[in-house]
Coordinates of C-alpha atoms and ligand atoms in Angstrom, one line a residue:
Chain A
M29 CA -24.5 -33.0 -23.3
L30 CA -21.9 -30.8 -22.9
E31 CA -18.7 -31.6 -24.8
L32 CA -15.0 -30.8 -24.7
S33 CA -13.7 -31.9 -27.6
G34 CA -9.0 -31.2 -28.5
I35 CA -9.1 -28.1 -27.6
A36 CA -6.1 -25.8 -26.6
A37 CA -6.2 -22.2 -25.0
A38 CA -2.2 -19.9 -24.0
Y39 CA -3.0 -17.0 -21.6
G40 CA -1.3 -14.4 -23.5
R41 CA 1.8 -16.7 -25.3
V42 CA 1.8 -18.9 -21.8
K43 CA 0.2 -22.0 -23.5
V44 CA -2.0 -23.7 -20.7
L45 CA -3.8 -26.6 -22.9
H46 CA -2.8 -28.3 -25.2
D47 CA -5.4 -31.3 -26.2
V48 CA -7.8 -31.2 -22.9
S49 CA -11.1 -32.9 -23.8
L50 CA -14.7 -34.6 -22.5
S51 CA -17.6 -35.0 -21.3
V52 CA -20.3 -34.6 -19.5
C53 CA -23.6 -36.3 -19.8
E54 CA -27.5 -34.6 -18.0
G55 CA -27.3 -35.4 -14.2
E56 CA -24.1 -36.7 -14.4
V57 CA -21.4 -36.0 -12.0
V58 CA -17.8 -35.6 -13.6
C59 CA -14.5 -35.0 -11.9
V60 CA -11.3 -33.4 -12.8
L61 CA -8.5 -34.4 -10.9
G62 CA -4.4 -33.2 -11.7
R63 CA -2.0 -31.8 -9.4
N64 CA -2.5 -27.9 -9.0
G65 CA -1.4 -26.3 -12.6
A66 CA -2.6 -29.2 -14.0
G67 CA -5.0 -26.3 -15.5
K68 CA -8.6 -27.2 -14.5
T69 CA -9.4 -24.2 -13.2
S70 CA -7.8 -23.1 -17.6
T71 CA -10.8 -26.1 -19.0
M72 CA -13.1 -24.5 -16.6
K73 CA -12.5 -20.9 -17.9
A74 CA -12.5 -22.2 -21.5
I75 CA -16.1 -23.9 -21.4
M76 CA -17.3 -20.4 -19.8
G77 CA -15.6 -18.0 -22.8
L78 CA -13.4 -16.7 -20.4
L79 CA -10.2 -18.2 -21.5
P80 CA -10.6 -18.4 -25.7
L81 CA -9.7 -21.5 -27.3
S82 CA -6.6 -21.6 -30.2
A83 CA -7.2 -25.1 -31.3
G84 CA -10.7 -27.8 -30.1
Q85 CA -14.9 -27.2 -29.9
I86 CA -16.8 -27.6 -27.1
T87 CA -20.2 -28.0 -27.8
V88 CA -23.7 -28.0 -25.4
D89 CA -26.0 -31.1 -27.4
G90 CA -24.9 -30.0 -30.1
T91 CA -24.6 -25.8 -30.2
R92 CA -21.2 -24.6 -30.3
L93 CA -19.5 -22.5 -27.2
D94 CA -16.9 -21.4 -28.1
T95 CA -18.1 -19.7 -30.9
L96 CA -20.1 -17.6 -29.6
P97 CA -20.1 -13.9 -27.2
V98 CA -19.1 -14.8 -22.9
D99 CA -22.5 -13.7 -22.3
H100 CA -24.0 -16.3 -24.3
V101 CA -22.9 -19.3 -22.3
A102 CA -25.1 -18.1 -19.5
K103 CA -27.6 -18.6 -22.3
H104 CA -27.5 -22.5 -22.4
R105 CA -27.7 -22.9 -19.0
V106 CA -24.1 -23.0 -17.8
A107 CA -23.5 -22.0 -15.4
Y108 CA -20.3 -21.2 -13.2
T109 CA -18.7 -21.4 -9.8
P110 CA -15.6 -20.6 -9.8
Q111 CA -12.3 -20.8 -7.3
G112 CA -12.3 -18.5 -5.0
R113 CA -15.7 -18.0 -5.2
R114 CA -15.7 -14.2 -6.7
L115 CA -18.8 -13.3 -5.2
F116 CA -19.3 -9.9 -6.2
P117 CA -17.9 -8.7 -2.6
E118 CA -19.9 -5.4 -2.3
L119 CA -23.0 -6.3 -3.5
T120 CA -25.2 -8.0 -1.0
V121 CA -26.3 -12.0 -1.2
R122 CA -30.3 -11.3 -2.4
E123 CA -27.9 -8.8 -5.6
N124 CA -26.1 -12.1 -5.5
L125 CA -28.8 -14.0 -6.5
E126 CA -30.8 -10.9 -9.2
I127 CA -28.2 -11.4 -11.1
G128 CA -28.1 -14.3 -11.5
L129 CA -31.7 -14.7 -12.1
M130 CA -31.6 -11.8 -14.4
A131 CA -29.4 -13.7 -17.1
R132 CA -32.1 -15.9 -18.5
G133 CA -34.8 -14.3 -16.8
E134 CA -35.6 -17.3 -14.4
D135 CA -37.8 -16.2 -11.8
S136 CA -39.0 -16.3 -7.9
R137 CA -39.2 -20.0 -8.2
V138 CA -36.5 -20.6 -9.0
L139 CA -34.6 -18.7 -6.5
D140 CA -37.1 -20.3 -3.4
W141 CA -35.6 -23.7 -5.4
V142 CA -32.5 -22.5 -3.7
L143 CA -33.1 -21.0 -0.8
E144 CA -35.4 -24.7 -0.1
L145 CA -31.2 -26.1 -0.3
F146 CA -29.6 -23.3 1.6
P147 CA -31.7 -22.4 4.0
R148 CA -28.8 -20.1 5.4
L149 CA -28.9 -18.0 2.6
E150 CA -32.2 -16.5 4.1
E151 CA -30.9 -15.0 7.0
R152 CA -28.5 -13.5 5.2
M153 CA -30.6 -11.9 2.0
N154 CA -29.7 -8.0 2.7
Q155 CA -26.0 -8.6 3.8
L156 CA -22.5 -7.4 1.6
A157 CA -21.0 -10.2 0.6
H158 CA -18.1 -10.4 1.6
T159 CA -18.6 -10.2 5.1
L160 CA -19.6 -13.4 5.1
S161 CA -18.5 -16.5 6.9
G162 CA -15.8 -18.8 3.7
G163 CA -18.4 -20.8 4.0
E164 CA -22.1 -18.9 3.2
Q165 CA -19.6 -17.5 0.2
Q166 CA -19.4 -20.9 -1.0
M167 CA -22.9 -20.9 -0.8
A168 CA -24.1 -17.7 -2.1
A169 CA -21.2 -18.0 -5.6
I170 CA -23.0 -21.7 -5.7
G171 CA -26.5 -20.6 -5.4
R172 CA -26.4 -18.0 -8.0
A173 CA -25.2 -20.8 -10.2
L174 CA -27.5 -22.5 -9.9
C175 CA -29.4 -18.7 -10.4
I176 CA -29.7 -19.4 -13.8
N177 CA -31.2 -22.7 -14.0
P178 CA -28.9 -24.6 -15.0
R179 CA -28.1 -27.8 -16.8
F180 CA -24.9 -28.0 -16.5
L181 CA -23.9 -27.2 -13.5
L182 CA -18.8 -26.0 -13.6
L183 CA -17.9 -26.3 -9.9
D184 CA -14.4 -25.1 -8.9
E185 CA -12.8 -26.6 -6.3
P186 CA -16.0 -25.5 -4.1
T187 CA -15.2 -27.1 -1.0
E188 CA -11.7 -25.8 -0.1
G189 CA -11.4 -24.3 2.9
L190 CA -15.0 -25.3 4.5
Q191 CA -15.6 -26.8 7.4
P192 CA -17.3 -30.9 7.7
S193 CA -20.6 -30.4 7.9
I194 CA -20.6 -27.7 4.7
V195 CA -18.1 -29.8 2.4
A196 CA -21.3 -33.2 3.5
L197 CA -24.1 -30.0 2.7
I198 CA -22.7 -29.0 -0.5
Q199 CA -21.7 -33.1 -1.9
E200 CA -25.9 -33.1 -1.1
V201 CA -26.6 -30.9 -3.1
V202 CA -24.5 -32.0 -6.0
S203 CA -26.4 -35.0 -5.6
T204 CA -29.3 -33.8 -5.5
L205 CA -29.3 -31.0 -8.5
S206 CA -27.8 -34.9 -10.6
K207 CA -30.3 -36.5 -9.4
S208 CA -31.9 -33.6 -11.4
G209 CA -30.4 -33.8 -13.9
V210 CA -28.1 -31.3 -13.7
G211 CA -25.0 -32.6 -15.0
V212 CA -22.3 -31.6 -12.8
L213 CA -18.4 -30.6 -13.8
L214 CA -17.0 -31.1 -10.3
V215 CA -13.0 -29.7 -9.9
E216 CA -12.0 -31.8 -6.1
Q217 CA -9.1 -31.8 -4.0
R218 CA -11.0 -34.6 -1.3
I219 CA -10.4 -37.4 -2.7
D220 CA -12.5 -38.7 -0.4
A221 CA -15.4 -36.9 -2.0
V222 CA -15.2 -37.4 -5.2
L223 CA -14.8 -41.3 -5.3
S224 CA -18.8 -41.1 -3.1
I225 CA -20.4 -38.0 -5.3
A226 CA -18.3 -38.2 -9.3
D227 CA -19.8 -40.6 -11.6
K228 CA -17.1 -40.7 -13.9
V229 CA -12.6 -38.9 -13.2
A230 CA -11.0 -37.6 -15.4
F231 CA -7.6 -36.3 -15.0
I232 CA -5.4 -33.9 -16.3
E233 CA -2.1 -32.9 -17.2
N234 CA 0.1 -30.5 -18.2
G235 CA -2.2 -29.1 -20.1
Y236 CA -3.4 -32.8 -21.4
S237 CA -6.2 -34.9 -20.9
R238 CA -5.7 -38.5 -19.6
E239 CA -8.1 -41.1 -17.8
V240 CA -11.1 -40.7 -17.9
V241 CA -12.3 -43.8 -15.8
P242 CA -16.0 -45.3 -14.1
A243 CA -15.0 -43.2 -10.1
A244 CA -15.9 -46.5 -8.1
T245 CA -12.8 -48.4 -9.7
L246 CA -10.8 -45.6 -8.1
K247 CA -12.2 -47.0 -5.3
T248 CA -10.2 -49.8 -5.3
D249 CA -7.0 -48.9 -7.7
R250 CA -5.4 -46.8 -6.4
S251 CA -2.7 -46.1 -9.2
L252 CA -4.0 -43.3 -11.7
L253 CA -4.3 -42.0 -8.4
E254 CA -1.0 -42.1 -7.5
K255 CA 0.2 -41.8 -11.6
Y256 CA -1.5 -37.7 -12.4
V257 CA -2.4 -36.7 -8.3
G258 CA 0.4 -37.9 -5.7
V259 CA -2.2 -39.4 -3.7
Chain B
M4 CA -19.6 44.6 4.1
E5 CA -18.6 42.5 7.7
L6 CA -16.5 38.9 7.4
G7 CA -19.7 37.3 8.6
P8 CA -21.7 38.2 5.8
H9 CA -19.3 38.4 3.5
I10 CA -18.2 34.3 4.8
L11 CA -21.8 33.8 3.3
L12 CA -21.9 35.3 0.6
A13 CA -18.4 33.6 -1.5
L14 CA -19.9 30.5 0.1
L15 CA -23.2 30.6 -1.0
E16 CA -21.7 31.4 -4.6
S17 CA -19.3 28.0 -4.2
A18 CA -21.9 26.3 -3.7
V19 CA -23.1 27.0 -7.0
S20 CA -19.8 26.1 -8.2
T21 CA -19.7 23.4 -6.4
A22 CA -23.0 21.8 -7.4
V23 CA -21.8 21.6 -11.3
L24 CA -18.5 19.6 -10.5
A25 CA -20.3 17.3 -8.2
L26 CA -22.7 16.1 -10.4
T27 CA -19.5 16.3 -13.2
A28 CA -17.1 14.8 -11.1
I29 CA -19.7 11.4 -10.7
G30 CA -19.6 11.2 -14.6
L31 CA -15.5 10.8 -14.7
A32 CA -16.1 8.8 -11.1
L33 CA -18.2 6.1 -13.2
V34 CA -16.6 6.0 -15.7
F35 CA -14.2 5.2 -13.9
G36 CA -15.3 3.1 -11.6
I37 CA -16.8 0.9 -13.5
M38 CA -15.0 0.7 -17.6
R39 CA -11.4 1.2 -15.7
V40 CA -10.9 4.1 -18.0
V41 CA -9.4 7.8 -17.7
N42 CA -11.3 9.9 -20.3
V43 CA -9.5 12.5 -21.1
A44 CA -11.7 14.1 -23.0
H45 CA -14.4 14.4 -20.1
G46 CA -13.6 17.9 -19.3
E47 CA -14.9 18.3 -23.7
F48 CA -18.7 17.0 -22.9
F49 CA -18.3 19.4 -20.8
M50 CA -18.0 22.4 -23.0
L51 CA -20.1 20.9 -25.3
G52 CA -23.2 21.1 -23.1
A53 CA -22.4 24.4 -22.9
V54 CA -22.0 25.1 -26.5
L55 CA -25.2 23.2 -27.6
A56 CA -27.3 24.7 -25.1
W57 CA -26.4 28.7 -25.4
W58 CA -26.7 27.2 -30.0
I59 CA -30.9 25.7 -28.6
T60 CA -31.5 28.4 -26.6
D61 CA -30.6 31.3 -30.2
Q62 CA -32.6 29.2 -32.0
L63 CA -35.4 29.8 -29.9
T64 CA -34.8 33.0 -28.8
A65 CA -38.3 33.1 -30.6
F66 CA -39.5 31.5 -27.3
S67 CA -39.7 32.8 -23.7
P68 CA -36.6 32.7 -21.7
A69 CA -37.1 29.6 -19.8
V70 CA -38.2 27.7 -23.1
G71 CA -34.5 27.8 -24.5
F72 CA -33.4 26.8 -21.4
A73 CA -35.8 23.6 -20.8
V74 CA -35.0 22.5 -23.8
A75 CA -31.9 22.1 -24.0
L76 CA -31.4 21.2 -20.1
V77 CA -32.8 17.9 -21.8
L78 CA -31.7 18.5 -25.3
S79 CA -28.0 18.7 -24.6
P80 CA -27.4 16.0 -22.7
L81 CA -29.4 13.4 -24.3
L82 CA -27.0 15.5 -27.9
V83 CA -23.4 14.0 -26.0
G84 CA -24.7 11.8 -24.4
A85 CA -25.2 10.6 -27.3
I86 CA -21.3 11.9 -28.5
A87 CA -19.9 10.1 -25.8
Y88 CA -22.1 6.9 -27.2
A89 CA -20.3 7.4 -30.5
S90 CA -17.1 8.4 -29.1
D91 CA -17.4 4.0 -26.7
R92 CA -19.0 2.7 -30.4
I93 CA -16.3 4.1 -32.7
V94 CA -12.7 4.5 -30.3
I95 CA -12.9 3.5 -27.3
N96 CA -13.9 -0.1 -27.8
R97 CA -11.8 -0.4 -30.6
V98 CA -8.4 0.2 -28.2
D99 CA -10.1 -2.4 -26.0
Y100 CA -10.6 -0.1 -23.3
D101 CA -7.0 -0.9 -22.2
P102 CA -6.2 1.5 -19.7
E103 CA -2.8 2.7 -21.3
R104 CA -4.6 3.2 -25.2
T105 CA -7.6 5.0 -23.7
I106 CA -5.8 8.2 -22.9
V107 CA -3.8 8.7 -25.5
A108 CA -7.8 7.9 -27.4
T109 CA -9.4 10.5 -25.5
V110 CA -7.0 12.9 -25.6
G111 CA -7.8 12.7 -29.5
L112 CA -11.0 12.7 -28.8
L113 CA -10.4 16.2 -26.6
Y114 CA -8.5 18.4 -29.6
I115 CA -11.6 16.7 -32.5
F116 CA -14.0 18.2 -30.0
Q117 CA -12.4 21.7 -29.3
Q118 CA -11.8 21.8 -33.0
I119 CA -14.5 20.9 -34.9
S120 CA -16.4 23.3 -31.5
L121 CA -14.3 26.0 -32.8
M122 CA -15.0 25.4 -35.8
T123 CA -18.9 24.9 -36.3
F124 CA -19.8 27.9 -33.5
G125 CA -17.0 29.8 -33.5
P126 CA -14.0 30.9 -30.7
D127 CA -16.1 33.6 -29.1
A128 CA -17.8 33.5 -25.9
R129 CA -21.0 33.1 -26.5
P130 CA -24.2 34.0 -23.7
V131 CA -26.9 31.9 -22.5
E132 CA -29.6 33.5 -20.9
P133 CA -30.8 32.7 -17.6
P134 CA -35.1 31.7 -17.4
F135 CA -35.4 33.7 -13.6
N136 CA -33.2 35.9 -12.7
T137 CA -34.4 38.0 -9.6
R138 CA -32.2 38.6 -7.1
L139 CA -32.5 37.5 -3.3
A140 CA -31.3 39.7 -0.8
I141 CA -30.3 36.7 2.9
P142 CA -30.8 38.4 6.4
W143 CA -28.3 38.3 8.6
L144 CA -28.4 37.9 12.9
E145 CA -26.5 41.3 14.9
I146 CA -26.1 42.0 18.3
T147 CA -28.0 45.3 19.4
E148 CA -28.0 46.7 23.1
Q149 CA -31.9 45.8 22.9
G150 CA -30.4 41.9 21.5
W151 CA -30.6 39.9 18.3
A152 CA -32.1 42.0 15.4
V153 CA -32.3 40.6 12.6
Y154 CA -30.9 42.9 8.9
W155 CA -29.9 43.0 6.1
P156 CA -26.6 43.8 4.3
W157 CA -25.9 46.3 1.7
G158 CA -24.8 43.8 -0.7
L159 CA -25.6 39.9 0.4
S160 CA -28.1 38.5 -2.0
I161 CA -28.0 35.7 -4.4
T162 CA -30.0 35.3 -7.5
S163 CA -33.5 32.7 -8.1
Y164 CA -31.3 31.1 -9.8
K165 CA -27.7 29.9 -9.2
L166 CA -30.0 28.4 -6.0
A167 CA -32.6 26.7 -8.8
V168 CA -28.5 25.4 -9.7
I169 CA -28.3 24.4 -6.0
A170 CA -31.1 22.0 -6.1
I171 CA -31.7 21.4 -9.0
S172 CA -27.6 19.8 -9.4
I173 CA -28.9 18.0 -5.3
V174 CA -31.7 16.3 -7.5
L175 CA -30.1 14.7 -10.0
L176 CA -27.4 13.5 -7.6
I177 CA -30.6 12.2 -5.8
G178 CA -31.7 11.1 -8.6
V179 CA -28.0 8.6 -10.4
W180 CA -27.3 7.6 -6.7
L181 CA -31.2 6.2 -7.3
V182 CA -30.7 4.5 -10.5
L183 CA -27.4 3.0 -9.3
S184 CA -29.2 1.7 -5.7
K185 CA -32.0 0.5 -6.6
T186 CA -32.4 -0.4 -10.5
R187 CA -32.2 -3.5 -12.4
Y188 CA -29.6 -1.2 -14.7
G189 CA -28.1 0.3 -11.8
L190 CA -26.8 -3.5 -9.9
I191 CA -25.4 -5.1 -13.8
M192 CA -23.4 -1.4 -13.6
R193 CA -22.4 -2.4 -9.6
A194 CA -21.3 -6.1 -11.1
T195 CA -20.1 -5.1 -13.7
Q196 CA -18.0 -2.3 -11.8
Q197 CA -17.5 -5.2 -8.9
D198 CA -15.9 -8.4 -11.3
K199 CA -16.6 -7.8 -15.1
D200 CA -15.1 -11.3 -15.5
I201 CA -18.2 -13.3 -14.0
A202 CA -20.4 -10.5 -14.8
Q203 CA -20.2 -12.4 -18.4
A204 CA -20.2 -15.0 -17.4
F205 CA -23.5 -14.7 -16.6
G206 CA -25.0 -13.1 -19.4
I207 CA -24.4 -9.9 -19.0
R208 CA -22.7 -7.9 -21.9
I209 CA -20.1 -5.6 -20.5
E210 CA -19.6 -3.9 -23.9
R211 CA -24.3 -2.0 -23.6
V212 CA -23.1 -1.4 -20.4
Y213 CA -20.0 0.7 -21.5
G214 CA -22.2 2.5 -23.8
L215 CA -24.1 3.5 -21.7
V216 CA -22.1 4.1 -18.4
F217 CA -20.0 6.4 -21.5
A218 CA -22.2 8.5 -22.7
A219 CA -24.0 8.4 -19.6
G220 CA -20.5 10.2 -18.2
G221 CA -20.9 12.2 -20.6
A222 CA -24.6 13.7 -20.4
L223 CA -23.6 14.8 -16.8
A224 CA -21.4 16.7 -17.8
A225 CA -23.3 18.2 -20.1
M226 CA -26.0 18.4 -17.4
G227 CA -23.7 20.6 -15.1
A228 CA -22.4 22.5 -18.5
V229 CA -26.0 24.0 -19.4
L230 CA -27.0 25.1 -15.5
I231 CA -23.0 27.5 -15.7
V232 CA -24.1 29.0 -18.7
P233 CA -26.7 31.6 -17.5
I234 CA -23.4 32.3 -15.3
Q235 CA -20.9 31.2 -17.0
Q236 CA -21.0 31.9 -21.0
A237 CA -19.7 29.2 -23.3
H238 CA -17.1 28.7 -25.2
Y239 CA -14.8 25.8 -26.7
L240 CA -11.8 26.2 -24.3
M241 CA -13.8 25.5 -21.3
G242 CA -13.1 22.5 -21.3
G243 CA -9.6 23.1 -19.3
D244 CA -10.9 23.4 -15.8
P245 CA -13.8 21.2 -15.2
L246 CA -11.7 17.9 -16.1
L247 CA -8.7 19.5 -14.4
L248 CA -11.1 19.6 -10.8
S249 CA -13.2 16.6 -11.8
F250 CA -10.0 14.8 -11.1
I251 CA -8.3 16.1 -8.3
V252 CA -11.9 15.2 -6.7
V253 CA -12.1 11.9 -8.4
I254 CA -8.3 11.2 -7.4
L255 CA -9.1 12.6 -3.6
G256 CA -12.9 10.4 -3.9
G257 CA -11.2 7.0 -4.2
L258 CA -10.8 6.1 -7.7
G259 CA -14.7 5.1 -8.4
S260 CA -15.9 5.4 -5.5
L261 CA -19.3 7.8 -5.7
S262 CA -19.7 9.1 -2.0
G263 CA -16.4 9.8 -1.7
T264 CA -16.0 11.5 -4.8
L265 CA -19.0 13.9 -3.1
V266 CA -17.6 14.3 -0.3
A267 CA -14.0 15.5 -2.5
A268 CA -17.0 18.0 -4.8
A269 CA -18.2 19.7 -1.8
I270 CA -14.4 19.8 -0.2
I271 CA -12.8 21.1 -3.3
G272 CA -15.8 23.7 -4.7
L273 CA -16.0 24.6 -1.2
S274 CA -12.7 25.8 -0.4
N275 CA -11.0 27.0 -3.8
G276 CA -14.2 29.0 -4.1
M277 CA -13.8 30.9 -1.0
I278 CA -9.8 30.9 -1.4
A279 CA -11.1 32.3 -4.2
V280 CA -12.4 35.0 -3.2
F281 CA -10.6 35.6 0.2
F282 CA -7.1 34.9 -1.7
S283 CA -6.4 34.1 -5.6
P284 CA -8.1 31.8 -7.9
T285 CA -4.7 30.3 -8.3
L286 CA -4.0 29.9 -5.1
A287 CA -6.8 27.6 -5.0
K288 CA -6.3 25.6 -7.8
I289 CA -2.0 25.5 -6.6
L290 CA -3.8 24.1 -3.5
A291 CA -6.5 22.3 -4.3
T292 CA -3.3 20.4 -6.8
L293 CA -1.3 20.2 -4.4
L294 CA -3.5 18.2 -1.9
V295 CA -4.1 15.6 -5.0
A296 CA -0.1 15.2 -5.3
L297 CA -0.3 14.2 -1.1
V298 CA -2.8 11.7 -1.5
L299 CA -1.0 10.9 -4.5
I300 CA 1.8 10.3 -2.0
W301 CA 0.3 9.0 1.2
R302 CA -3.1 7.8 0.6
P303 CA -3.4 6.7 -2.8
A304 CA -6.8 5.0 -3.2
G305 CA -8.1 8.2 -1.5
L306 CA -8.8 10.3 1.5
F307 CA -11.8 8.7 2.4
T308 CA -11.0 4.5 1.7
R309 CA -10.6 1.9 3.9
S310 CA -7.4 1.7 4.6
S311 CA -7.3 -2.0 4.1
R312 CA -8.9 -2.0 0.8
Ligands
ATP424 N1 -4.2 -15.1 -15.8 C1 -2.8 -16.2 -16.6 N2 -2.1 -15.6 -17.2 C2 -1.7 -16.9 -17.0 N3 -0.4 -17.7 -16.7 C3 -1.8 -17.7 -15.8 C4 -2.9 -17.5 -15.5 N4 -3.9 -18.3 -15.3 C5 -3.2 -19.7 -14.1 N5 -2.0 -19.5 -15.6 C6 -1.6 -21.1 -15.4 O1 -1.7 -21.9 -15.8 C7 -1.7 -22.3 -16.0 C8 -3.3 -23.7 -15.3 O2 -3.5 -22.8 -14.8 P1 -5.0 -23.3 -13.6 O3 -4.8 -22.4 -12.5 O4 -5.9 -24.0 -14.3 O5 -4.5 -24.4 -12.9 P2 -6.0 -26.0 -12.0 O6 -5.4 -26.7 -12.4 O7 -6.8 -25.4 -11.2 O8 -5.0 -25.6 -10.6 P3 -4.9 -25.5 -9.2 O9 -5.1 -26.6 -8.5 O10 -3.8 -25.0 -8.6 O11 -6.0 -24.7 -9.6 C9 -1.1 -22.5 -14.5 O12 0.6 -22.6 -14.6 C10 -0.6 -21.3 -14.2 O13 0.6 -20.3 -13.6
MG425 MG1 -7.9 -24.1 -9.7

């Protein structure tokens, strides 16, 4: 289980996370919902060690992550697909994926699995990442994270600005992953998508975590959605 | 000598210093590109490389000059690489690679290295004997009444050692390119350069990368220096010129762009040499510095970078 308990964090003096707690079990899809600037991306950065905590703790199966150096988080099979994709722009798709494979010394079996999930990447292997289309970039960014063969995957707005067919493909991949036991922490603005693939929804507001509810309840009762996201 | 042979001679001589400049500047470009550190002490790594080369060959006078030189060519860059690595661990790392503080810190390193060199090896300029030094005459073509004829203009010659400097530099530069583009380490360096946070999220230990890059940068400057000491003597104040020229080259080439750095090294090295021969070395430096000022105003991303980025 990936667990955040009472974390707080700041960029310099600007405190952005005050008290965030949530947990993701293996095979579970947990979606974080909140307004722009609520602290969703910051929460993910904190899990990856890219934003140091001032309080609270983060554990994977009881092992503290937040006290480890940033580069050790991947060793615990926690993978990150950041908002805006952030591929290495001047590396080819193959090289981007290799960086993922190297993190834990995974072999070509993992690569084959990733290319099975995203066959389109196979044709793009030798292309520089910054020349890919938006959809291809997102596939490569998720693929790169999957190359570490994660147990927990953090996906920050993976469908931002993408056409419906690619959104559907990404949703399909997320549910495939969760069926195979990967825990997914998802930040997603498309409420319909959230409700169809998430198990739980965790609301976050101004750096505080709020209600955590089963996604199914939101289908009938939209009051929480109105309260925290305004839809 | 006529103008044609004279120009060829000046070009060949400039090519020697260009080759050494390219090695030195690539070291600076690597450090800047990957670590975002402006290493003001880079010229001192060059100086240390040269002075250590003298010291090593001086210890090995019992052997032939070629043996001493070969040992120096390997050992001096290794020693300077180790010194650079230690500088990274002890100083640069401690100021968190902060762009401004590293400038101040490396200015400090510059004086420390100069004074250590002065106190250890003294103020004298030290010669190193070239490993081989055959003078090779170069033919020239002229038109006579019978058509084209080959002749050997008096004074048009170059030493075998100078040709070797050019050749060795090219081999070393190809080596740098191969390491960067074809190896795992090169891939890790390029990823770190492009996005250090994401690199860390994928398990790359960027501080280790930085230590190695700083060592490699110092070692490259030292290699250039070892190659040049049989031509110019080693001296504790010799680091200024390579530092200035490397900076000019790195700025013109587009900060951190290796191919740009190489092209800029060729332009600056050759034009600098030609202007120095036909006019004066001071004019050469004034023009190069002026060019940098203009580039910084009009094309701050460098002469060769695509304007979209
Ligand atoms: N690098 C930074 N330096 C300073 N403040 C930052 C930085 N990054 C984010 N913030 C601030 O932290 C707060 C939370 O930002 P965060 O990116 O976590 O929000 P978010 O919930 O992901 O929003 P969005 O839906 O727009 O992606 C915002 O107020 C933002 O301005
Ligand atoms: Mg965000």
